[in-house]
């Protein structure tokens, strides 16, 4: 199956289960949902050819390191924080937006490390989160029908024909923008931006006016006085903590794009998606007989699977069997997104279903996607109270089921936007009109994100 046969580390038992008929394009023999229709197949072919020649965005050893860290999270030794935009856009690949997003993730992880007393795995929804699933292929406005916006990877948001026709050049642009984002994140982290001795670098201008300022400042003071506690917790010296890791993730929706980034590497067996560390599969494309599941089963990256209320026992068990036949640890992260009104009805049965399979998974909670609603003015929003309730219920349900919630998956930004209502400043529906920037789902703003991190700590430690 691969040219690196015989070299490198021993292969796990499951490799013999990988059918010999898998290859990066075998998904093409299965029905693929949510794909773009390009009017010029030749232009698509040549863009994909170029993409396949470009250098990768991440490395196999980073991917394997993330797998190890997810395995540790499964064992209760780490907590996963996955967050970022619902959809990145090309126009927002700029320095302040990237640094602010990094700052909020760093601050949240600091609150989590401190409060949970365990290392945090930081995974950004960035450097490639450019494709979106849509409920319809076409959108009609005032009698004009055009292809739906599928994310900057495919077409542009503006509602005119030129913008909405899928453009294969965007695949190359997305790769370049992802590389720029990665490059900047890596340089910031390497340059000391993420140094835990200098949390002042992570401050955002508006923290001092925030109702949360006092709580957060107490936390950083206490960290400043006792950096040594981390040494004890992680078993590593303080020096190595100067550098914190960031991993990338995106929904691997656009299969030709993912295929072009799927490679073999020297001294490793198998195939890796080198376009991201952690691809996830949405429920809309998680059909057991579909192209996405076929693609995902053949790559060695750790995989996220979104799990909603419509998932049943057989489907979930089937996914685990196909995607992790060798029952390896660190391979599967189940991201449940139920909605606060449905989580109590559906999560317990799904936890039980997974337990019956005996397959190891990490459960993390996405309290965003089941709680989207529209205001009377037709603005898409989420209420902070519902997000918080779902997250708190997730902790309780896992605890009551003898399972463990090992992380959270959030849509957030480091900007002071007004997209979700509620939170410490109690944003109202009226406030949404002030600073609403998202073209897709509403995100937690900086303060709401930090507040949620503090609530996660409180809830996690309850009943410990
Ligand atoms: C998303 O994560 O942006 C998304 C579309 O989620 P879901 O597939 O869970 O609705
Ligand atoms: Co979203």
XYZ file of C-alpha atoms and ligand atoms in Angstrom:
475
model
C 0.000 0.000 0.000
C 2.862 2.409 0.480
C 6.362 2.920 -0.710
C 7.833 3.213 2.788
C 7.149 -0.481 3.433
C 9.610 -2.096 5.781
C 11.104 1.088 7.156
C 10.268 3.175 10.165
C 8.344 2.274 13.279
C 6.451 -0.976 13.681
C 3.014 -0.902 12.141
C 0.043 -1.267 14.400
C -2.141 -4.293 13.998
C -4.862 -2.377 12.219
C -2.824 -1.716 9.119
C -3.706 -5.145 7.826
C -7.334 -4.049 8.168
C -6.834 -1.133 5.845
C -8.072 -2.500 2.604
C -5.540 -2.582 -0.184
C -8.004 -0.760 -2.396
C -7.697 2.533 -0.523
C -5.761 5.343 -2.120
C -6.124 9.139 -1.910
C -8.553 9.117 -4.832
C -10.597 6.041 -4.009
C -13.299 8.327 -2.540
C -14.135 9.205 -6.142
C -15.926 5.858 -6.443
C -18.426 6.870 -3.750
C -21.162 9.507 -3.631
C -19.665 12.815 -2.507
C -22.014 15.358 -0.922
C -21.421 19.085 -0.517
C -18.987 19.380 -3.425
C -18.619 22.421 -5.658
C -19.618 22.285 -9.325
C -16.780 23.795 -11.343
C -17.801 24.912 -14.829
C -14.313 24.291 -16.254
C -13.002 20.790 -15.359
C -9.689 21.466 -17.102
C -9.014 24.533 -14.965
C -9.869 22.497 -11.858
C -7.528 19.713 -12.940
C -4.619 22.065 -13.474
C -5.166 23.897 -10.136
C -5.241 20.553 -8.321
C -2.081 19.432 -10.125
C -0.305 22.538 -8.920
C -1.683 22.096 -5.402
C -0.350 18.558 -5.240
C 3.160 19.892 -5.990
C 3.147 22.639 -3.365
C 4.903 22.065 -0.052
C 2.768 20.696 2.767
C 1.426 22.903 5.570
C 2.165 20.555 8.456
C 4.411 17.569 9.081
C 3.745 13.932 9.881
C 5.591 14.172 13.189
C 3.382 17.039 14.335
C 0.341 14.976 13.388
C 1.642 11.977 15.319
C 2.447 14.188 18.290
C -1.149 15.436 18.278
C -2.337 11.829 18.207
C -0.248 11.123 21.294
C -1.678 14.161 23.040
C -5.230 13.135 22.172
C -4.473 9.676 23.555
C -3.357 11.355 26.782
C -6.550 13.389 26.835
C -8.485 10.135 26.486
C -6.663 8.945 29.582
C -7.817 12.065 31.466
C -4.400 13.710 31.438
C -5.088 16.604 29.083
C -7.960 18.867 28.090
C -8.584 19.916 24.481
C -9.428 23.487 23.536
C -10.454 23.720 19.878
C -11.616 27.088 18.640
C -11.668 29.741 15.977
C -13.864 31.137 13.250
C -16.839 29.338 11.817
C -15.295 30.133 8.444
C -12.060 31.952 7.793
C -12.060 34.447 4.978
C -9.234 35.531 2.684
C -9.848 39.189 3.523
C -9.222 38.506 7.205
C -5.767 37.007 6.817
C -4.071 39.953 8.470
C -1.847 40.481 11.422
C -4.166 41.970 14.087
C -6.919 39.409 13.532
C -4.510 36.480 13.713
C -2.729 37.784 16.821
C -6.008 38.570 18.588
C -7.353 35.102 17.885
C -4.147 33.612 19.210
C -4.320 35.841 22.274
C -7.803 34.782 23.213
C -6.934 31.106 22.754
C -3.815 31.565 24.857
C -5.702 33.373 27.595
C -8.416 30.734 27.631
C -5.872 27.966 27.773
C -4.116 29.723 30.606
C -7.374 29.834 32.563
C -7.870 26.133 31.796
C -4.337 24.995 32.646
C -4.481 26.902 35.879
C -7.993 25.877 36.843
C -8.011 22.271 35.657
C -4.425 21.696 36.684
C -3.629 19.784 33.569
C -1.988 20.564 30.228
C -4.221 21.860 27.455
C -4.049 20.806 23.802
C -4.682 23.927 21.715
C -6.241 23.334 18.305
C -7.201 26.311 16.147
C -10.063 26.281 13.696
C -7.654 28.117 11.427
C -5.144 27.876 8.593
C -7.589 26.070 6.289
C -11.159 26.482 7.625
C -12.332 27.817 4.274
C -15.065 25.383 3.162
C -18.645 25.351 4.449
C -21.453 22.810 4.110
C -24.699 24.383 2.910
C -28.302 23.261 3.199
C -28.985 24.034 -0.501
C -26.835 24.113 -3.649
C -28.555 27.263 -4.881
C -29.676 30.520 -3.324
C -32.433 32.735 -4.706
C -32.779 36.447 -3.978
C -35.308 38.708 -5.669
C -35.895 36.183 -8.406
C -32.172 35.656 -9.130
C -30.788 32.155 -8.501
C -27.039 31.578 -8.027
C -24.818 28.883 -6.486
C -24.725 29.069 -2.661
C -21.657 30.494 -0.984
C -19.536 27.465 0.016
C -16.695 29.284 1.717
C -13.761 31.251 0.308
C -12.176 27.991 -0.830
C -14.876 27.743 -3.500
C -16.486 31.107 -4.276
C -17.083 34.614 -2.904
C -19.839 35.731 -0.540
C -21.146 38.647 -2.647
C -24.379 37.869 -4.419
C -23.533 38.188 -8.090
C -22.749 35.686 -10.776
C -19.041 36.353 -11.025
C -18.574 35.993 -7.277
C -20.628 32.834 -6.901
C -19.239 30.718 -9.770
C -16.764 28.250 -8.205
C -13.207 29.281 -9.092
C -10.418 26.639 -8.904
C -7.758 29.341 -8.415
C -9.233 29.766 -4.962
C -7.856 26.340 -4.015
C -4.341 27.662 -4.537
C -5.155 30.917 -2.771
C -6.554 29.011 0.223
C -3.379 26.971 0.440
C -1.273 30.147 0.302
C -3.380 31.958 2.920
C -3.266 28.901 5.168
C 0.523 28.814 4.798
C 0.758 32.522 5.661
C -1.420 32.036 8.713
C 0.627 29.024 9.836
C 3.858 30.846 9.232
C 2.780 33.811 11.319
C 1.443 31.632 14.147
C 4.645 29.596 14.210
C 6.825 32.734 14.228
C 4.806 34.322 17.017
C 5.032 31.192 19.101
C 8.745 30.691 18.377
C 9.486 34.352 19.004
C 8.221 34.239 22.581
C 4.720 35.608 22.098
C 3.326 32.527 23.818
C 5.877 32.625 26.638
C 4.019 31.887 29.847
C 6.352 34.284 31.666
C 4.985 37.162 29.614
C 1.251 36.901 29.651
C 1.123 40.678 29.233
C 1.861 40.059 25.529
C -1.516 38.368 25.280
C -3.524 41.216 26.645
C -6.184 42.705 24.485
C -6.884 46.419 24.821
C -10.393 46.080 26.149
C -9.610 43.687 29.013
C -9.157 46.549 31.470
C -12.746 47.687 30.903
C -14.142 44.213 31.235
C -16.202 42.930 34.151
C -13.886 39.904 34.021
C -10.684 41.903 34.376
C -10.270 41.331 38.093
C -10.756 37.584 37.882
C -8.354 37.270 34.979
C -5.705 39.464 36.567
C -5.840 37.416 39.741
C -5.248 34.385 37.635
C -2.197 35.770 35.835
C -0.738 37.091 39.113
C -1.090 33.743 40.689
C 0.526 32.149 37.655
C 3.393 34.603 37.782
C 4.106 33.662 41.372
C 3.917 29.960 40.846
C 5.167 28.946 37.424
C 6.771 26.057 39.162
C 3.460 24.288 39.602
C 3.466 23.619 35.896
C 6.829 21.971 36.162
C 5.412 19.519 38.620
C 2.315 18.902 36.568
C 3.923 18.323 33.246
C 7.171 16.825 34.442
C 8.961 19.240 32.124
C 11.191 22.105 33.077
C 9.970 25.660 32.824
C 12.268 26.312 29.888
C 10.381 23.920 27.649
C 7.115 25.562 28.632
C 8.167 28.774 27.003
C 6.881 27.278 23.820
C 3.308 26.173 23.666
C 2.050 24.176 20.739
C -0.761 25.152 18.428
C -2.341 22.634 16.117
C -4.609 23.399 13.157
C -7.944 21.920 12.166
C -10.663 22.316 9.583
C -13.684 20.499 8.230
C -12.286 18.324 5.448
C -15.225 18.901 3.176
C -13.807 19.654 -0.247
C -12.401 16.277 -1.187
C -10.332 17.223 -4.275
C -8.552 19.835 -2.129
C -7.907 17.310 0.662
C -6.752 14.679 -1.807
C -4.132 17.021 -3.250
C -2.631 17.446 0.223
C -2.606 13.747 1.010
C 0.930 12.423 0.861
C 3.329 9.725 1.903
C 6.449 10.711 3.751
C 9.853 9.068 4.128
C 10.288 6.693 7.058
C 6.586 6.541 7.873
C 4.033 4.039 6.669
C 0.679 5.077 5.316
C -0.793 8.354 4.183
C -1.153 11.715 5.893
C -3.301 14.717 5.138
C -0.549 17.326 5.336
C -2.959 20.241 4.880
C -3.958 20.193 8.547
C -3.187 18.346 11.747
C -6.761 17.528 12.630
C -9.437 17.252 9.939
C -13.024 16.695 11.031
C -16.020 15.210 9.300
C -19.412 16.929 9.583
C -22.590 14.904 10.064
C -23.948 16.058 6.712
C -21.130 14.137 5.028
C -20.671 11.240 7.464
C -22.663 8.678 5.495
C -21.127 5.243 6.029
C -21.190 4.550 2.297
C -20.188 8.057 1.291
C -17.019 9.523 -0.175
C -15.944 11.409 2.943
C -15.855 8.335 5.156
C -13.955 6.514 2.427
C -11.385 9.315 2.282
C -11.005 9.645 6.052
C -10.460 5.951 6.719
C -7.182 5.939 4.816
C -5.298 8.831 6.445
C -3.336 8.574 9.663
C -4.311 11.970 11.109
C -6.413 12.011 14.255
C -10.016 12.515 13.136
C -12.882 14.553 14.506
C -16.467 13.396 13.952
C -19.352 15.772 14.613
C -22.183 14.004 16.408
C -25.678 15.545 16.453
C -29.057 14.428 17.796
C -29.832 12.659 14.499
C -27.007 10.141 15.003
C -28.084 6.615 15.914
C -26.247 3.760 17.543
C -25.628 1.736 14.380
C -24.358 4.738 12.452
C -21.950 5.759 15.191
C -20.727 2.216 15.756
C -20.295 1.843 11.987
C -18.198 5.007 11.818
C -15.934 3.817 14.617
C -15.520 0.443 12.943
C -14.654 1.980 9.569
C -12.476 4.811 10.798
C -10.710 3.051 13.651
C -10.837 -0.695 13.026
C -7.677 -1.253 15.073
C -9.200 0.595 18.070
C -6.155 2.759 18.413
C -6.029 5.450 21.056
C -5.558 9.046 19.904
C -7.366 8.397 16.622
C -10.990 9.490 17.155
C -12.452 12.618 18.723
C -16.254 12.713 18.929
C -17.451 16.315 18.893
C -21.036 16.345 20.142
C -23.244 19.276 19.149
C -26.705 18.592 20.435
C -28.325 21.863 21.515
C -29.103 22.564 25.143
C -32.679 21.323 24.801
C -31.651 18.001 23.242
C -28.439 16.989 24.941
C -30.144 15.222 27.844
C -32.215 13.111 25.455
C -29.434 12.108 23.106
C -26.004 12.170 24.674
C -26.549 9.401 27.276
C -27.655 6.879 24.611
C -24.696 7.744 22.386
C -22.196 7.458 25.228
C -23.668 4.022 25.932
C -23.483 3.060 22.265
C -19.793 3.935 22.096
C -19.079 2.142 25.324
C -20.645 -1.012 23.903
C -18.268 -0.927 20.945
C -15.235 -0.884 23.254
C -13.623 1.578 20.864
C -11.535 4.332 22.512
C -12.670 7.892 21.797
C -12.196 11.364 23.188
C -15.489 13.184 23.745
C -15.526 16.932 23.366
C -18.464 19.348 23.469
C -19.401 21.795 20.724
C -22.067 23.864 22.518
C -22.395 26.220 19.527
C -23.951 24.436 16.553
C -27.055 23.064 18.257
C -27.930 26.490 19.648
C -28.161 28.698 16.573
C -31.365 30.717 16.168
C -32.660 33.803 14.371
C -33.877 36.993 16.011
C -37.159 38.602 14.994
C -35.032 40.788 12.668
C -33.659 37.676 10.987
C -30.147 37.921 12.495
C -28.466 34.574 13.136
C -27.361 34.434 16.765
C -26.694 32.215 19.784
C -27.517 32.909 23.410
C -24.594 32.695 25.800
C -26.859 31.168 28.447
C -27.742 28.249 26.159
C -24.108 27.704 25.186
C -23.166 27.646 28.847
C -26.047 25.335 29.767
C -25.144 22.833 27.066
C -21.529 22.838 28.146
C -22.466 22.362 31.810
C -24.927 19.588 30.974
C -22.226 17.901 28.910
C -19.938 17.727 31.947
C -22.748 16.351 34.108
C -23.994 13.773 31.624
C -20.510 12.391 31.031
C -19.888 12.218 34.755
C -23.206 10.468 35.396
C -22.519 8.016 32.575
C -19.090 7.052 33.861
C -17.520 8.847 30.897
C -15.459 12.016 30.728
C -15.729 15.254 28.802
C -12.222 15.873 27.547
C -12.494 19.189 25.767
C -14.531 21.885 24.058
C -14.984 23.023 20.451
C -15.969 26.688 20.084
C -16.572 29.336 17.455
C -14.860 32.442 18.725
C -12.853 35.456 17.739
C -10.407 37.755 19.499
C -12.414 40.724 18.254
C -14.982 42.669 20.201
C -17.854 41.615 17.941
C -21.528 41.437 18.918
C -22.775 38.192 17.381
C -23.927 36.115 20.396
C -26.269 37.626 22.982
C -25.758 37.536 26.770
C -22.508 37.046 28.646
C -20.988 39.279 31.329
C -22.046 42.413 29.463
C -25.455 40.966 28.717
C -25.498 41.822 24.999
C -29.034 42.307 23.701
C -30.572 41.635 20.284
C -30.264 45.364 19.675
C -26.481 45.134 20.278
C -26.174 42.565 17.473
C -26.663 45.352 14.953
C -23.561 47.173 16.203
C -20.627 44.897 15.427
C -21.819 41.813 13.618
C -19.094 40.626 11.234
C -19.517 36.890 10.636
C -20.733 35.819 7.198
C -21.731 32.422 8.546
C -22.243 31.452 12.215
C -22.193 33.874 15.178
C -19.045 33.666 17.303
C -18.289 34.273 20.952
C -16.429 37.529 21.288
C -13.270 37.910 23.314
C -14.963 38.475 26.675
C -17.584 35.795 26.183
C -14.829 33.306 25.300
C -12.851 34.074 28.397
C -15.955 33.920 30.520
C -16.776 30.505 29.107
C -13.245 29.282 29.885
C -13.709 30.329 33.490
C -17.080 28.593 33.649
C -15.534 25.427 32.208
C -13.036 25.424 35.060
C -15.794 25.852 37.629
C -17.893 23.084 36.156
C -15.026 20.683 35.587
C -13.897 21.006 39.182
C -17.382 20.591 40.619
C -17.858 17.216 42.180
C -14.203 16.292 41.714
C -19.122 23.925 11.822
O -18.413 23.382 12.686
O -18.922 25.081 11.388
C -20.327 23.218 11.343
C -20.862 23.459 10.153
O -20.797 22.367 12.250
P -21.860 21.195 12.127
O -21.398 20.360 10.957
O -21.715 20.475 13.443
O -23.202 21.825 11.939
Co -20.173 27.068 12.293
